[in-house]
Coordinates of C-alpha atoms and ligand atoms in Angstrom, one line a residue:
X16 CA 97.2 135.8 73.9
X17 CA 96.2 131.8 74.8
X18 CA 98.8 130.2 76.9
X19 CA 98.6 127.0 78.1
X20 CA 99.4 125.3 81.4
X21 CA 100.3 122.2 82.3
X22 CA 99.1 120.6 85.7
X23 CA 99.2 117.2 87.0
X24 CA 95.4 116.9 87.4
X25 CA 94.4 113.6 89.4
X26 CA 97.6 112.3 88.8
X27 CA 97.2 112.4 85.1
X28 CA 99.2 115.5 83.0
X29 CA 96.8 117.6 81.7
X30 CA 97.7 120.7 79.5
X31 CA 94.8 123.6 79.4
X32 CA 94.7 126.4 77.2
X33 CA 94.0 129.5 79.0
X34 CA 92.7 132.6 76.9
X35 CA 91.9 135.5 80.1
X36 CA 94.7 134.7 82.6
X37 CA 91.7 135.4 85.1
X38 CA 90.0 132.3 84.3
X39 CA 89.5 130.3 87.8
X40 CA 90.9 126.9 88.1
X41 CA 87.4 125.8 88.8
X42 CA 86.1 126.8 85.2
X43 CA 88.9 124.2 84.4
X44 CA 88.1 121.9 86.0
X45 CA 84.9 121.8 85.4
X46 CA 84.6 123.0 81.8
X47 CA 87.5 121.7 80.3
X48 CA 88.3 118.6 82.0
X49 CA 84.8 117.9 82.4
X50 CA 85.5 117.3 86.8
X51 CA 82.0 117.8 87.9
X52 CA 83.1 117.1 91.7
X53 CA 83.7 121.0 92.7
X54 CA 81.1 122.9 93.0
X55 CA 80.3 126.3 91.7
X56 CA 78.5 127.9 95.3
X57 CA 79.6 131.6 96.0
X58 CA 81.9 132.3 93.3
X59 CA 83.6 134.8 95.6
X60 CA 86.1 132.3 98.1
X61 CA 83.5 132.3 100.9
X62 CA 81.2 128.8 101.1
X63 CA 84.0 126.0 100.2
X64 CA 81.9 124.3 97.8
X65 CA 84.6 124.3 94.9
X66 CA 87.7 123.1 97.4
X67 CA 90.2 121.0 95.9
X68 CA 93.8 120.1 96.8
X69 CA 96.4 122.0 95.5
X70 CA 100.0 120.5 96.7
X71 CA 97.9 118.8 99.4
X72 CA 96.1 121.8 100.4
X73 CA 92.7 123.3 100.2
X74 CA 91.9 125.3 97.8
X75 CA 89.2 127.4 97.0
X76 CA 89.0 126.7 93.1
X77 CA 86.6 129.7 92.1
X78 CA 88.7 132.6 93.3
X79 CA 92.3 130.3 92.0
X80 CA 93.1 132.1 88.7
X81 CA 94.7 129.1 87.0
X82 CA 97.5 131.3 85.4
X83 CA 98.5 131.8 89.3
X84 CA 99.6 128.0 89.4
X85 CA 103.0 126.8 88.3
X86 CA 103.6 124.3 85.5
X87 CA 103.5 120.4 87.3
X88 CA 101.4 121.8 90.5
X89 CA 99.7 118.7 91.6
X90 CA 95.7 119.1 91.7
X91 CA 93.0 116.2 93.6
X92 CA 89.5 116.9 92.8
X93 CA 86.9 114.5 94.6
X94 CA 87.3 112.2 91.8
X95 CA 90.7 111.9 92.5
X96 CA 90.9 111.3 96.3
X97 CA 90.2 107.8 97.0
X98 CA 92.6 106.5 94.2
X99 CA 91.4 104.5 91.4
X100 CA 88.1 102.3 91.8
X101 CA 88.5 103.0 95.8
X102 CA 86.9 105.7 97.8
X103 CA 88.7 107.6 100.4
X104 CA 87.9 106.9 104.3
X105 CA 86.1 110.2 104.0
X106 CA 83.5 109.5 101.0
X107 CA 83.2 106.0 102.5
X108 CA 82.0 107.9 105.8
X109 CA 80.1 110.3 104.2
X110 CA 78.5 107.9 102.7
X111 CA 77.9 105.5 105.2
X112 CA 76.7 107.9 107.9
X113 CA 74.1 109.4 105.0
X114 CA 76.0 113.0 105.7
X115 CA 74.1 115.1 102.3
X116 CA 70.6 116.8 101.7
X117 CA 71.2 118.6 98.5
X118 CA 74.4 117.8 98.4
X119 CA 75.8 121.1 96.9
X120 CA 78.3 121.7 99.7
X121 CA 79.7 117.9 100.5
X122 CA 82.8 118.2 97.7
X123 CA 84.3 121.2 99.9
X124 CA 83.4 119.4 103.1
X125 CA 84.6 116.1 102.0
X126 CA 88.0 117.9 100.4
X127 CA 88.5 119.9 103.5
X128 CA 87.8 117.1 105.6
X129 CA 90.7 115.1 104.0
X130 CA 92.9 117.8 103.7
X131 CA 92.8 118.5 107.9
X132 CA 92.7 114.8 108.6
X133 CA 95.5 114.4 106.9
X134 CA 97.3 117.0 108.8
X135 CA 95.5 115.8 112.3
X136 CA 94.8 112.1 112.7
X137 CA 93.7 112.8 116.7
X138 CA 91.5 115.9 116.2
X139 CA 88.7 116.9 118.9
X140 CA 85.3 117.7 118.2
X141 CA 86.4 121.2 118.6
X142 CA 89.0 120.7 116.3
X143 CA 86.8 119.5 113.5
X144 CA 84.0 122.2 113.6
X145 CA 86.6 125.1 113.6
X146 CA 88.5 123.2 110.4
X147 CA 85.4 123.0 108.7
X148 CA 83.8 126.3 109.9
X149 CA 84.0 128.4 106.2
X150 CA 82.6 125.6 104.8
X151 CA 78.7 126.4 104.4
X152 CA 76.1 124.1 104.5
X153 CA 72.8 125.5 103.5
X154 CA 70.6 122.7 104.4
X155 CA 71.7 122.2 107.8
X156 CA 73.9 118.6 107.6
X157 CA 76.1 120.1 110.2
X158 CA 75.4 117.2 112.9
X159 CA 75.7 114.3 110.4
X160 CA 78.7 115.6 108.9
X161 CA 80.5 115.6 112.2
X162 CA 79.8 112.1 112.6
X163 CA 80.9 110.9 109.2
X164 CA 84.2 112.8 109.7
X165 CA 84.4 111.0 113.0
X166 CA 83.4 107.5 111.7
X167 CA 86.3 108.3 109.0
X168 CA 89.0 108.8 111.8
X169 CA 87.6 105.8 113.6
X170 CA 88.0 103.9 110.1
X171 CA 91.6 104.8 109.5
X172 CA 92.4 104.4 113.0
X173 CA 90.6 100.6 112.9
X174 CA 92.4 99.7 110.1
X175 CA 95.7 100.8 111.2
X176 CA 95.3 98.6 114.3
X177 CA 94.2 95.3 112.4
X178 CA 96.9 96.0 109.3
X179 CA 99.1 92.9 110.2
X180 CA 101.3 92.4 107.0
X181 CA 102.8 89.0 106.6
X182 CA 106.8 88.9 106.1
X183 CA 105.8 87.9 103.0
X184 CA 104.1 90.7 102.0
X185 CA 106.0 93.2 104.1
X186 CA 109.2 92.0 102.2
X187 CA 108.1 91.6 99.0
X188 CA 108.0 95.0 98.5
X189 CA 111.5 95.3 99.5
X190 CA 112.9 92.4 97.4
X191 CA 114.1 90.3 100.2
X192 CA 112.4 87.8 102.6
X193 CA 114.4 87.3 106.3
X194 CA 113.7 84.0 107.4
X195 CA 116.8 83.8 110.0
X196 CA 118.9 86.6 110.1
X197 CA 121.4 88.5 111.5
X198 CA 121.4 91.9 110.7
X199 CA 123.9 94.0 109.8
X200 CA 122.0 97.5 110.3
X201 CA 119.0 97.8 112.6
X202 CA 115.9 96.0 112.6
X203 CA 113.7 98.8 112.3
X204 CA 115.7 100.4 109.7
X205 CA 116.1 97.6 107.5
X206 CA 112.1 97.2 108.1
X207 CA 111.5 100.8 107.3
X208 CA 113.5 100.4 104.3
X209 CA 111.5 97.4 103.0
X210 CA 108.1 99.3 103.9
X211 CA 109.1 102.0 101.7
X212 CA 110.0 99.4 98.8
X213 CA 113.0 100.0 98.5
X214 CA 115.2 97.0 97.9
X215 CA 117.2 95.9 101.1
X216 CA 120.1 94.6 100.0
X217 CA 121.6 91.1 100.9
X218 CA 124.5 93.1 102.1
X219 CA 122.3 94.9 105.0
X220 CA 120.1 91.5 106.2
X221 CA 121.6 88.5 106.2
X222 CA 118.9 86.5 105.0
X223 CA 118.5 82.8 103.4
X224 CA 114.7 83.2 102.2
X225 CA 114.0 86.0 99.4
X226 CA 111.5 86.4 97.9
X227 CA 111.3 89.3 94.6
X228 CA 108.6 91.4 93.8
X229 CA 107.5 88.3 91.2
X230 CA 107.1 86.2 94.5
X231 CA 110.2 84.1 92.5
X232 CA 111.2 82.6 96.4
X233 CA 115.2 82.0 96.6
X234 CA 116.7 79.8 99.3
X235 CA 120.2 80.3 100.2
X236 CA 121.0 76.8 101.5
X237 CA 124.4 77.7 102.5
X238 CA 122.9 79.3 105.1
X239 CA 120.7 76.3 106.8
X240 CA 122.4 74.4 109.2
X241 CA 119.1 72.4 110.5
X242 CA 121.3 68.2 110.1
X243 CA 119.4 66.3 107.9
X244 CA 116.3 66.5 106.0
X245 CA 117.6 69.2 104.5
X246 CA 115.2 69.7 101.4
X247 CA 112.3 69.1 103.4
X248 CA 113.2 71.6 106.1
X249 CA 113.9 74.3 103.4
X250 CA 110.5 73.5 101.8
X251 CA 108.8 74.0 106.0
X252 CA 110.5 77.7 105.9
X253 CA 109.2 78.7 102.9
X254 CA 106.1 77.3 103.8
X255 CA 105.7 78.8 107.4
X256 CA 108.0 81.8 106.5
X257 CA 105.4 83.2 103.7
X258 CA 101.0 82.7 103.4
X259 CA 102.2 79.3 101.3
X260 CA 100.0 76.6 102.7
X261 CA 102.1 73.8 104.0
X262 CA 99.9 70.4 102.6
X263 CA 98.3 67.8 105.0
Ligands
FES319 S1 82.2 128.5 95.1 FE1 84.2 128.7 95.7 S2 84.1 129.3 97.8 FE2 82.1 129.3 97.1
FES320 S1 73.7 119.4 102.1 FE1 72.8 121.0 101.1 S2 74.1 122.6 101.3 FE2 75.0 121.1 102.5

C-alpha cells in the first residue's frame, strides 16, 4: 500500500508518495523531485557519490530507504547548500581551484566536505583525507580536491576576520541602536542577543538611538545632555552612530 512522507527537502515541504517502503531516498530525490545533484555511483553505500545531508549529516542517499526517515527530517541536496542564488564556500572552492574531471564523484565530496567542515573549522591535512577517505574518486582529483577544501577553510576563515558589522547593522537586527549607553545586563550578552535578532529591549540597554528592522531611527532626546545645539548634535549621532553620510 502507497504511503506518503513528508520531508523538508531544501528547505521547502515536500510530500512523496512511496509505493515499496525500500525505495532509496536517492530515487527521490532524483526521480521525483527532479534533484539531479546526487549521484547514482555504487548503488551499494560504498563510493559517496549520492551523499546528502540528513539533520546535518552525511548521508549516503542510495542505501537510505526513504520510509526509514521520519516525517519533517530536514534534507540538503547540493542544490540546497549554498542558500538561494549563493553558493557555499565549498562549491565556490571547488570551483575556483578547477577540483572535477568527470565530475561523477564531486556531489559526495562537496556534501561531505561541508558536512566535516562544519563540524571542524581547524582541520589538518590529515584530517581532511581521512574525512573524505570513502569518498571515491575514479579519475584521480584527489590532489585538487584537497586544495579546494583548503581554499574553502581559508575562505570562511578570511571572511570571518574582515566581517566588521556596523552598529547599525549589528543592531538592526536586534531592534535597537546603542549610541551611549549604560547597560543594565552585560555587554556581550546584550550583543549576543542582538546578533541572534532577537529584540533587546529598552529595558536591558539604555539606549537613546534605535533604530527598527525598517531602519525607522528613534532619538530619545531625553537622554542627550550635550548644552546647546541640540538638534544638530542629535542629527551628528545619527549620522556618525549609523553608515548615514553626514553632508559637506
Ligand atoms: S551511489 Fe551511494 S554510495 Fe555509491
Ligand atoms: S572527478 Fe571523476 S570520479 Fe572524481
Amino acid at each position: 500500500m502507497a504511503i506518503s512522507r513528508s520531508l523538508d527537502v531544501n528547505g521547502k515541504t515536500v510530500a512523496i508518495k512511496i509505493d515499496d517502503p525500500d525505495m532509496p531516498l536517492l530515487y527521490a530525490l532524483r526521480d521525483n523531485l527532479g534533484l539531479h545533484g546526487p549521484r547514482f555511483g555504487c548503488g551499494l553505500g560504498q563510493c559517496g557519490a549520492c551523499t546528502v545531508h540528513v539533520d546535518g549529516q552525511p548521508v549516503r542517499s542510495c542505501v537510505t530507504p526513504l520510509s526509514s526517515l521520519a516525517a519533517g527530517r530536514r534534507i540538503v541536496t547540493l542544490e540546497g547548500l549554498g542558500g538561494t542564488g549563493k553558493l557555499h564556500p565549498v562549491q565556490q572552492a571547488f570551483i575556483d581551484e578547477q577540483a572535477v574531471q568527470c565530475g561523477y564523484c564531486i556531489n559526495g565530496m562537496i556534501m561531505e566536505s561541508a558536512a566535516f567542515l562544519a563540524r571542524n573549522k581547524r582541520p589538518s591535512d590529515a584530517d581532511i583525507k581521512t574525512a573524505l577517505a570513502n569518498n571515491l574518486c575514479r579519475c584521480g582529483t584527489h590532489v585538487r580536491i584537497l586544495r579546494a577544501v583548503k581554499r574553502a577553510i581559508a575562505r570562511v576563515r578570511e571572511a570571518a576576520m574582515t566581517y566588521a558589522p556596523s552598529r547599525r547593522d549589528l543592531l538592526k537586527g536586534g531592534g535597537a541602536l546603542m549610541v551611549g549607553f549604560s547597560l543594565i545586563e552585560p555587554l556581550g550578552a546584550a550583543l549576543a542577543q542582538a546578533a541572534a535578532a532577537k529584540p533587546v529591549g529598552l529595558d536591558q540597554v539604555d539606549s537613546f538611538l534605535a533604530i527598527d528592522a525598517k531602519g525607522m531611527v528613534t532619538v530619545y532626546s531625553g537622554k542627550v545632555d550635550l548644552g546647546t545645539g541640540v538638534r544638530t548634535a542629535l542629527a551628528q549621532m545619527i549620522a556618525t552612530s549609523s553608515t548615514s553620510r553626514w553632508p559637506g
